[in-house]
PDB file of C-alpha atoms in Angstrom:
ATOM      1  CA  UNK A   1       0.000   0.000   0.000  1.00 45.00           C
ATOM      2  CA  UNK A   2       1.438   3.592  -0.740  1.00 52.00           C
ATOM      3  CA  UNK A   3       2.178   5.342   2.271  1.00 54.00           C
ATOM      4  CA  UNK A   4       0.241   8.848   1.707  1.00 54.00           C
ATOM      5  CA  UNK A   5       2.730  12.004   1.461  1.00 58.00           C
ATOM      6  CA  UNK A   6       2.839  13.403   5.132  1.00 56.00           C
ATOM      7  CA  UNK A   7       1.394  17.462   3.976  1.00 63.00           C
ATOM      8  CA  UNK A   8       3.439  20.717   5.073  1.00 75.00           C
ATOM      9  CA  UNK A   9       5.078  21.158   8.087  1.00 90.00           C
ATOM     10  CA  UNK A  10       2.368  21.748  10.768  1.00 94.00           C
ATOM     11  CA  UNK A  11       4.573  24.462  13.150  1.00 95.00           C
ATOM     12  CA  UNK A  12       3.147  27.124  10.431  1.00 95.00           C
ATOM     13  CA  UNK A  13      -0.749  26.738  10.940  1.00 96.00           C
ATOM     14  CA  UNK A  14      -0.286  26.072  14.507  1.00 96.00           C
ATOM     15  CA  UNK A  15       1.989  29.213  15.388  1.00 96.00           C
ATOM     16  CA  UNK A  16      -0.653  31.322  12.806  1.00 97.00           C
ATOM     17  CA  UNK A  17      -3.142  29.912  15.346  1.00 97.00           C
ATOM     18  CA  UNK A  18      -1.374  30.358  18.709  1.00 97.00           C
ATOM     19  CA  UNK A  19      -0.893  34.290  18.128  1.00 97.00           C
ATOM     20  CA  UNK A  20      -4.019  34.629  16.698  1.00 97.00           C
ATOM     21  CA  UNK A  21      -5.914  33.015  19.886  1.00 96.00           C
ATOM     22  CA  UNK A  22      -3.504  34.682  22.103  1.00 96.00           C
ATOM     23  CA  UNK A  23      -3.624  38.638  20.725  1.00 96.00           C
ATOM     24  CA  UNK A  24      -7.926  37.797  20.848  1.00 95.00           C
ATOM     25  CA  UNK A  25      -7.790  37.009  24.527  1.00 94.00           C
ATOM     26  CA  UNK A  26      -5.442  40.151  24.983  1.00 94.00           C
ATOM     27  CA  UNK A  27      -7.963  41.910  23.480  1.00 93.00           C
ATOM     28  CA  UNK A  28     -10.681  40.252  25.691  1.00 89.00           C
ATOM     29  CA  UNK A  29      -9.161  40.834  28.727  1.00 85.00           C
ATOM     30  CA  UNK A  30     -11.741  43.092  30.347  1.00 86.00           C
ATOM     31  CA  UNK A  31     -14.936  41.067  28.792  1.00 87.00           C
ATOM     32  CA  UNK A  32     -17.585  40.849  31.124  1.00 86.00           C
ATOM     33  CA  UNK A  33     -18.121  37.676  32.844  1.00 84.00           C
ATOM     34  CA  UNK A  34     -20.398  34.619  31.675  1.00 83.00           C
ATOM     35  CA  UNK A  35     -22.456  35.601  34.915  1.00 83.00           C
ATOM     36  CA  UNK A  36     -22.435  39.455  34.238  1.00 82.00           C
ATOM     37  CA  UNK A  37     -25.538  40.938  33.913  1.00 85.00           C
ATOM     38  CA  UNK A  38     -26.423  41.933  30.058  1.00 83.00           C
ATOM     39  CA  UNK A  39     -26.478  45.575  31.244  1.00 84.00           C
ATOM     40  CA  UNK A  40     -22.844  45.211  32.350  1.00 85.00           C
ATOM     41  CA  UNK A  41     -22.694  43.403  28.683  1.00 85.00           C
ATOM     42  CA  UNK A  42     -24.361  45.963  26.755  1.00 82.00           C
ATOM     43  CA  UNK A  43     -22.053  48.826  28.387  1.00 85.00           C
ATOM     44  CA  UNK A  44     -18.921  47.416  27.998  1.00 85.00           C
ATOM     45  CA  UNK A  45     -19.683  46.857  24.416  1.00 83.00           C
ATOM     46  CA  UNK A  46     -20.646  50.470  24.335  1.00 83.00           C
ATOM     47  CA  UNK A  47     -17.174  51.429  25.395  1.00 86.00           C
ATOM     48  CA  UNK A  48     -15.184  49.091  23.556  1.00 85.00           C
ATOM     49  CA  UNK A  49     -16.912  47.992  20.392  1.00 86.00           C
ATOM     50  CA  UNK A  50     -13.873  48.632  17.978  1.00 89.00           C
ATOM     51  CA  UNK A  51     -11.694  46.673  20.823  1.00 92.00           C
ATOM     52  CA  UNK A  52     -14.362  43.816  20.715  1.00 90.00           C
ATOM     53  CA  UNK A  53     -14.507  43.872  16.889  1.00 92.00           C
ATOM     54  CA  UNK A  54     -11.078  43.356  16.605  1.00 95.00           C
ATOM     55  CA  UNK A  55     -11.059  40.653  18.852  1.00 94.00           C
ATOM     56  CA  UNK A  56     -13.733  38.888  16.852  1.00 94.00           C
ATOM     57  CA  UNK A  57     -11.645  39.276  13.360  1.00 96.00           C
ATOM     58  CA  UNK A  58      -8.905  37.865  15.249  1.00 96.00           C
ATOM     59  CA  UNK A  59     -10.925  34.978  16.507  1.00 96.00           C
ATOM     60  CA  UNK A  60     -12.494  34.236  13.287  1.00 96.00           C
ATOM     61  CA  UNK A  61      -9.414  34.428  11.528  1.00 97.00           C
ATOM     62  CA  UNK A  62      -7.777  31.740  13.706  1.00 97.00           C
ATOM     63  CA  UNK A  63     -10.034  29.167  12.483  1.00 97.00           C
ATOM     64  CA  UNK A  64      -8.504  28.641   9.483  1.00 97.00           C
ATOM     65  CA  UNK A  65      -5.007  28.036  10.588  1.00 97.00           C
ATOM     66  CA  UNK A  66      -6.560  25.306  12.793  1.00 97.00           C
ATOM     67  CA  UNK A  67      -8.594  23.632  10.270  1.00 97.00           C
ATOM     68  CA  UNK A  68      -5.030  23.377   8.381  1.00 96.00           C
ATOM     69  CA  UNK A  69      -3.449  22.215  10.722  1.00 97.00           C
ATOM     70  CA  UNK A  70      -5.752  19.515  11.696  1.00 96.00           C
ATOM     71  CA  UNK A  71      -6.310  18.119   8.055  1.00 95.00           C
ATOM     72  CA  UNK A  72      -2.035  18.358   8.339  1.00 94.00           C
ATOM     73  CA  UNK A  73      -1.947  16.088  11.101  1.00 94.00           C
ATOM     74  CA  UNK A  74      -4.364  13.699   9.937  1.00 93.00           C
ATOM     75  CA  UNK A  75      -2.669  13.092   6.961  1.00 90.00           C
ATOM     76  CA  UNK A  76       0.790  12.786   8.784  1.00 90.00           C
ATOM     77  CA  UNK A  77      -1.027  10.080  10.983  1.00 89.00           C
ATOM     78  CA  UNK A  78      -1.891   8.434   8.276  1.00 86.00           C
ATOM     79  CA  UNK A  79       1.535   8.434   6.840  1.00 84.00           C
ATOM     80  CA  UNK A  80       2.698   7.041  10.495  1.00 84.00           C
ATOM     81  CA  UNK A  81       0.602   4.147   9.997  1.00 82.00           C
ATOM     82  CA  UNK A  82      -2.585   5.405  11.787  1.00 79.00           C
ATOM     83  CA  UNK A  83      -5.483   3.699  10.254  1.00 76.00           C
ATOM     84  CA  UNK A  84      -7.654   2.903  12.592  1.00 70.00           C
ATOM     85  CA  UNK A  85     -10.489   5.275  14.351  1.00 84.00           C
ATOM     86  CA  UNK A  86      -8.105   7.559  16.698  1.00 83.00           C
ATOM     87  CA  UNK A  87      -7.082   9.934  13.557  1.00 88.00           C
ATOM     88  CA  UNK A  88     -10.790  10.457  12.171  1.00 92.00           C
ATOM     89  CA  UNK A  89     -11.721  11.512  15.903  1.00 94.00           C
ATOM     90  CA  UNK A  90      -8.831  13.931  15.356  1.00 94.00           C
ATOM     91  CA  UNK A  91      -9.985  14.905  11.973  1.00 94.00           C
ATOM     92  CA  UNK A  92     -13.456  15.000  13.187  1.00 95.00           C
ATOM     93  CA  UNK A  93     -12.465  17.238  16.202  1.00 96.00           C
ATOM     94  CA  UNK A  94     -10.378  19.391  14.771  1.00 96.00           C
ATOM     95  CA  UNK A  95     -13.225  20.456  12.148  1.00 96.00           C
ATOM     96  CA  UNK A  96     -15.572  20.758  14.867  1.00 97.00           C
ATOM     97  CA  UNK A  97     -13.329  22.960  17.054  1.00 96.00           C
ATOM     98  CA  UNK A  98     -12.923  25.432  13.926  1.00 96.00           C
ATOM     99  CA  UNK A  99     -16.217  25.697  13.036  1.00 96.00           C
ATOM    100  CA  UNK A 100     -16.791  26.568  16.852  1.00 96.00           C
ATOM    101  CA  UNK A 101     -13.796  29.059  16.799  1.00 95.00           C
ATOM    102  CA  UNK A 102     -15.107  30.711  13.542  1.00 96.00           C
ATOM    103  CA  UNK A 103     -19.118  31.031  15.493  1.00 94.00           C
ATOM    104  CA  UNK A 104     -17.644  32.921  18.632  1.00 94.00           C
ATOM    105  CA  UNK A 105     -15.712  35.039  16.706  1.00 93.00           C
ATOM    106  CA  UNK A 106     -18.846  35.608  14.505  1.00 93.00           C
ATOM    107  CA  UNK A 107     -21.308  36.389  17.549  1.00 91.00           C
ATOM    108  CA  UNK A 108     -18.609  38.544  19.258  1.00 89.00           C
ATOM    109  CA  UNK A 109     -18.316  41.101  15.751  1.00 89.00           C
ATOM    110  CA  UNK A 110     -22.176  40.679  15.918  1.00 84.00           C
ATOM    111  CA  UNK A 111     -22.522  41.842  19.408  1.00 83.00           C
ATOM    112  CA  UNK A 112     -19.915  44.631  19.155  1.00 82.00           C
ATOM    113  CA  UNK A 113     -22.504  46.908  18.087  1.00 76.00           C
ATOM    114  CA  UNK A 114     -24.860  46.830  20.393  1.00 73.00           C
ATOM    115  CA  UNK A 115     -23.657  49.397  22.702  1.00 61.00           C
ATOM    116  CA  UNK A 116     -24.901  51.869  20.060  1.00 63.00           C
ATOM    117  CA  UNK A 117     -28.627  50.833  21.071  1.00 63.00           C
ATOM    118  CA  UNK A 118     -29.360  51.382  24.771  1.00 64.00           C
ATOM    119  CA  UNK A 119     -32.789  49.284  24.310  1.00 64.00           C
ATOM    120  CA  UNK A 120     -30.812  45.879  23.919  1.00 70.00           C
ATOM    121  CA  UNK A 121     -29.975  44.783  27.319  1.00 73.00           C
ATOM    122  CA  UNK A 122     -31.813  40.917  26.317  1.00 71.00           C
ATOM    123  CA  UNK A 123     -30.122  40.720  23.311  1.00 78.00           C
ATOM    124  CA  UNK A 124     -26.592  41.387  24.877  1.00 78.00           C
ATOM    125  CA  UNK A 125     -27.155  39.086  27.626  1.00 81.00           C
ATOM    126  CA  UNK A 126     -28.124  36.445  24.615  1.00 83.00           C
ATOM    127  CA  UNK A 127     -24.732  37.717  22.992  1.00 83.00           C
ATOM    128  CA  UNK A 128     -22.961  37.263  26.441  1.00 85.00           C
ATOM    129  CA  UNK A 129     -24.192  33.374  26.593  1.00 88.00           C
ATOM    130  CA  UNK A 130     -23.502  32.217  22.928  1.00 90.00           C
ATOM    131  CA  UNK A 131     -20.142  33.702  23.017  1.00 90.00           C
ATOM    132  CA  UNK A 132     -19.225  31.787  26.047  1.00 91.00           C
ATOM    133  CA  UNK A 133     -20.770  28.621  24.592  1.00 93.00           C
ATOM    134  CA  UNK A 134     -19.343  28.492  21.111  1.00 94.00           C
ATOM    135  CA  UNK A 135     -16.364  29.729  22.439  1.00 93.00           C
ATOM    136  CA  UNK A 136     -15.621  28.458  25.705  1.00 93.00           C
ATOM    137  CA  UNK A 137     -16.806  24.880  26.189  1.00 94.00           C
ATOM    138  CA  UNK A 138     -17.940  24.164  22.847  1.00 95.00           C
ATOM    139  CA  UNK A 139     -14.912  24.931  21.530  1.00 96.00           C
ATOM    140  CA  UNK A 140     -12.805  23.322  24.251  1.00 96.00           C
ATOM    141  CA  UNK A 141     -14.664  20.434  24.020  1.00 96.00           C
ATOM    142  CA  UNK A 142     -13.673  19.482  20.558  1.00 96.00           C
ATOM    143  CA  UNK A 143     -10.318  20.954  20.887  1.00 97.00           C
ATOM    144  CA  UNK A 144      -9.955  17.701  23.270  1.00 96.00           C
ATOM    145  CA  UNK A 145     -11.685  15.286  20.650  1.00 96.00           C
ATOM    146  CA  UNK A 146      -8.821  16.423  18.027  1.00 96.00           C
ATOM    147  CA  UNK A 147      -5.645  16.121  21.247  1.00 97.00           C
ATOM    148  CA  UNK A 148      -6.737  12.596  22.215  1.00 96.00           C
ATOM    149  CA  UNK A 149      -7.162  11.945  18.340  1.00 95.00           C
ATOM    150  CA  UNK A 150      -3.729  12.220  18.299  1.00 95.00           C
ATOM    151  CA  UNK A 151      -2.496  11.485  21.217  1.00 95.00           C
ATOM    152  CA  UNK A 152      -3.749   7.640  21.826  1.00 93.00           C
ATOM    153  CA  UNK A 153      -2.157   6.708  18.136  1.00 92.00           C
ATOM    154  CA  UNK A 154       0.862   8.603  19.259  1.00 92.00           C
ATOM    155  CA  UNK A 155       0.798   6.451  22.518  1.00 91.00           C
ATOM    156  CA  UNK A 156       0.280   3.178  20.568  1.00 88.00           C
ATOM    157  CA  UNK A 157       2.929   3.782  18.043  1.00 88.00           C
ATOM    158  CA  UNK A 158       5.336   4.577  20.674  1.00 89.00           C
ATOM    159  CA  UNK A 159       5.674   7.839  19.407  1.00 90.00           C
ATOM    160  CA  UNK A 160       6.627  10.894  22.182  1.00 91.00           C
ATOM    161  CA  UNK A 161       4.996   8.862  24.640  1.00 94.00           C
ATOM    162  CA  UNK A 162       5.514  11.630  27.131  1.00 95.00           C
ATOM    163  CA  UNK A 163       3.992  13.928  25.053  1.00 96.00           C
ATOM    164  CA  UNK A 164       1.295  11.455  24.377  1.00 96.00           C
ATOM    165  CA  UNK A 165       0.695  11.127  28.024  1.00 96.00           C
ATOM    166  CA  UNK A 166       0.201  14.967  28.292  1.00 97.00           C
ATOM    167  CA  UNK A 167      -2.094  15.361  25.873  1.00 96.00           C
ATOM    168  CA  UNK A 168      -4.454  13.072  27.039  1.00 97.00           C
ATOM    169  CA  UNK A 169      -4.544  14.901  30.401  1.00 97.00           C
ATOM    170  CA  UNK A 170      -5.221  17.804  28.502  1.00 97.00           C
ATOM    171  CA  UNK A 171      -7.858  16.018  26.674  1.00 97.00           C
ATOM    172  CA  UNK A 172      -9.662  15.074  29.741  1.00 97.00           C
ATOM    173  CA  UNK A 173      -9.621  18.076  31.275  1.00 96.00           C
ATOM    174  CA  UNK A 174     -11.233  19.192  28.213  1.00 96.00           C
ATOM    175  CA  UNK A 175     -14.004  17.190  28.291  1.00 96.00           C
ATOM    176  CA  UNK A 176     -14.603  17.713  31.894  1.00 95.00           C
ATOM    177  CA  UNK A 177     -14.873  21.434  30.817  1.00 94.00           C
ATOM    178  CA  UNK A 178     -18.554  20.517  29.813  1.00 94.00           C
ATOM    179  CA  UNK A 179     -19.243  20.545  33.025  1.00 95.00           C
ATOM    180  CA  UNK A 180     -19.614  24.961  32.811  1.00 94.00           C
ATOM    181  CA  UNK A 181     -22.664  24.236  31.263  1.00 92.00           C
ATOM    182  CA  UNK A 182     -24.243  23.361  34.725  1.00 93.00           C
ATOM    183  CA  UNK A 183     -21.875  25.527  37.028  1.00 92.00           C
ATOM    184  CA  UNK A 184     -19.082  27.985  36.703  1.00 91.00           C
ATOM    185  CA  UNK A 185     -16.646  26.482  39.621  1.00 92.00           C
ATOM    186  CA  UNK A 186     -15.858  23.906  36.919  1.00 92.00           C
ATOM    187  CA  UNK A 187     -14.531  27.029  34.706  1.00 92.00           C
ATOM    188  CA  UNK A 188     -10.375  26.677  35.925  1.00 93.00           C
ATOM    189  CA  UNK A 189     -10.443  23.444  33.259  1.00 94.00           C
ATOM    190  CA  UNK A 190     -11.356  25.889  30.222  1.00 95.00           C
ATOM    191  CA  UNK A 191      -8.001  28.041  30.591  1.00 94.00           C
ATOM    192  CA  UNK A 192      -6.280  24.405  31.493  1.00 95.00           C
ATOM    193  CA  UNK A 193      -7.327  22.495  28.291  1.00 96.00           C
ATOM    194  CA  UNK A 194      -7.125  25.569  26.316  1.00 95.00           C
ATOM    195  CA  UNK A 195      -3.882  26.999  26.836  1.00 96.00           C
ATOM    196  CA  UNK A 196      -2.152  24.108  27.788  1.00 97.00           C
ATOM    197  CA  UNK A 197      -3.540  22.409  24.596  1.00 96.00           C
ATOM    198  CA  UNK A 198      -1.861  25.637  22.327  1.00 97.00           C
ATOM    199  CA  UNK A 199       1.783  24.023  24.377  1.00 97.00           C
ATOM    200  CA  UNK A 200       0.886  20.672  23.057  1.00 97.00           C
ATOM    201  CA  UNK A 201       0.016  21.797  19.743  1.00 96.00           C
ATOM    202  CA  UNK A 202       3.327  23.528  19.093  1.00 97.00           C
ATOM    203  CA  UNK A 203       5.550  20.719  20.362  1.00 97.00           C
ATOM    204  CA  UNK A 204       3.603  17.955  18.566  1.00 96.00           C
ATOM    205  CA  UNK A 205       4.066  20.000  15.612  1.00 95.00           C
ATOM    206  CA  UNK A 206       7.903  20.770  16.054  1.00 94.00           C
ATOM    207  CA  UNK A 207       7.917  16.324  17.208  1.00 93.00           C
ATOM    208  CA  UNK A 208       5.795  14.082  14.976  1.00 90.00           C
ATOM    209  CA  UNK A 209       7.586  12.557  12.991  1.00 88.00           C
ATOM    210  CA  UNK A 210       6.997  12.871   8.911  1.00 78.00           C
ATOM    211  CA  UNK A 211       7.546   9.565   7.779  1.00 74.00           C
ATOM    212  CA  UNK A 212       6.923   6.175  10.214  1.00 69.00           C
ATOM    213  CA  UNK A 213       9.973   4.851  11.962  1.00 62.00           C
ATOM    214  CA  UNK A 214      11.341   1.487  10.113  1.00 58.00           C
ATOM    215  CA  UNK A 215      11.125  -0.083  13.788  1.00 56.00           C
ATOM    216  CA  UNK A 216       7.088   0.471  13.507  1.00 52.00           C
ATOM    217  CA  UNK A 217       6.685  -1.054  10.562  1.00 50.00           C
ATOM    218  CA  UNK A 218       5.894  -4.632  11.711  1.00 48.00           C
ATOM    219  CA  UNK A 219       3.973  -3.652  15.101  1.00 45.00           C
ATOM    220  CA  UNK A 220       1.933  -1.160  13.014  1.00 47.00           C
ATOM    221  CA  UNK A 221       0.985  -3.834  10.363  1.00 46.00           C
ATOM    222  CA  UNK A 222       0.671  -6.211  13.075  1.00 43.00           C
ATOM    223  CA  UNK A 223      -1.706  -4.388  15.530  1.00 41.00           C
ATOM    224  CA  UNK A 224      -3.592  -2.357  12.800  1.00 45.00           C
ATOM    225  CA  UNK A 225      -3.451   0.654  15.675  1.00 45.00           C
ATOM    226  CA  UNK A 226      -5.976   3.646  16.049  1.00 44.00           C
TER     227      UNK A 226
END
């Protein structure tokens, strides 16, 4: 079988993606709380709509560096002998966590103007939530779908086991995340998964290797691993 080519290096998409998440939080430092009150919401968007706009561009525009990055690292599993389910999760994830990225940032430029109409204190505080959703543990959520993805083939392969090992705490924390949905003392695992995942993204793309290690050969043939 011909061992599929193993796509561009995948440091580029996820360093386009790590500055573009990071300068958005910068710039949404000072956002109200998920448990504000939408007249807190609607006033700070009144006083910092262009800041907010920005930091929706910046959000949306990260999305595509992670869908690239994603469909990268797919394809370089695949080339490492991945064949089983753990690489589709990835894929799958990965997808799921951009489209998510791509919403919040789409909500946020919505929202920025509403500070220019005083009467829509309900439709901030709707704003305020899907924001948080898309963006906090819907995003995280999937964000942890595409690190296990690649961490349990990683882990089967042999492949920066440590690594490996980290990701899938960072994938579980991830999950757990879900749990903000039903009370915000579960909200220290969002920053957890989500900044701790950027660390793992960089290193697995400076790590994995391009082309499976001769040693693998016969254990991945053999064991057929996810």
């Amino acid at each position: 079988m011909t061992t599929p080519p193993p796509g561009p290096p995948p440091i580029i998409p996820a360093s386009a993606f790590a500055g573009l998440t990071i300068a958005a939080i910068a710039l949404s430092t000072n956002t109200p709380r998920p448990d504000a009150s939408a007249a807190a919401v609607l006033a700070y968007l009144g006083e910092h709509a262009a800041q907010a706009r920005l930091a929706a561009f910046l959000t949306v525009a990260a999305a595509v560096p992670l869908a690239i990055w994603t469909a990268t690292v797919y394809q370089r599993m695949r080339a490492l002998g991945s064949t089983a389910p753990g690489s589709t999760i990835a894929l799958i994830g990965g997808t799921l966590a951009s489209a998510m990225t791509a919403l919040c940032g789409l909500v946020g430029w919505a929202g920025a103007g509403l500070g220019d109409d005083p009467g829509a204190t309900a439709v901030a505080g709707l704003q305020r939530d899907l924001a948080f959703a898309t963006g906090g543990p819907g995003y995280v959520m999937f964000f942890g779908l595409l690190i296990a993805g690649v961490s349990v083939p990683m882990l089967l392969l042999g492949i920066r086991r440590p690594l490996a090992i980290f990701g899938l705490v960072l994938a579980l924390a991830a999950e757990l995340s879900t749990a903000v949905l039903l009370t915000l003392d579960a909200a220290p695992t969002l920053p957890i998964a989500r900044f701790g995942g950027l660390v793992w993204l960089i290193l697995v793309s400076l790590l994995l290797p391009a082309h499976r290690p001769a040693r693998l050969g016969r254990a991945t043939a053999m064991a057929g691993v996810a």
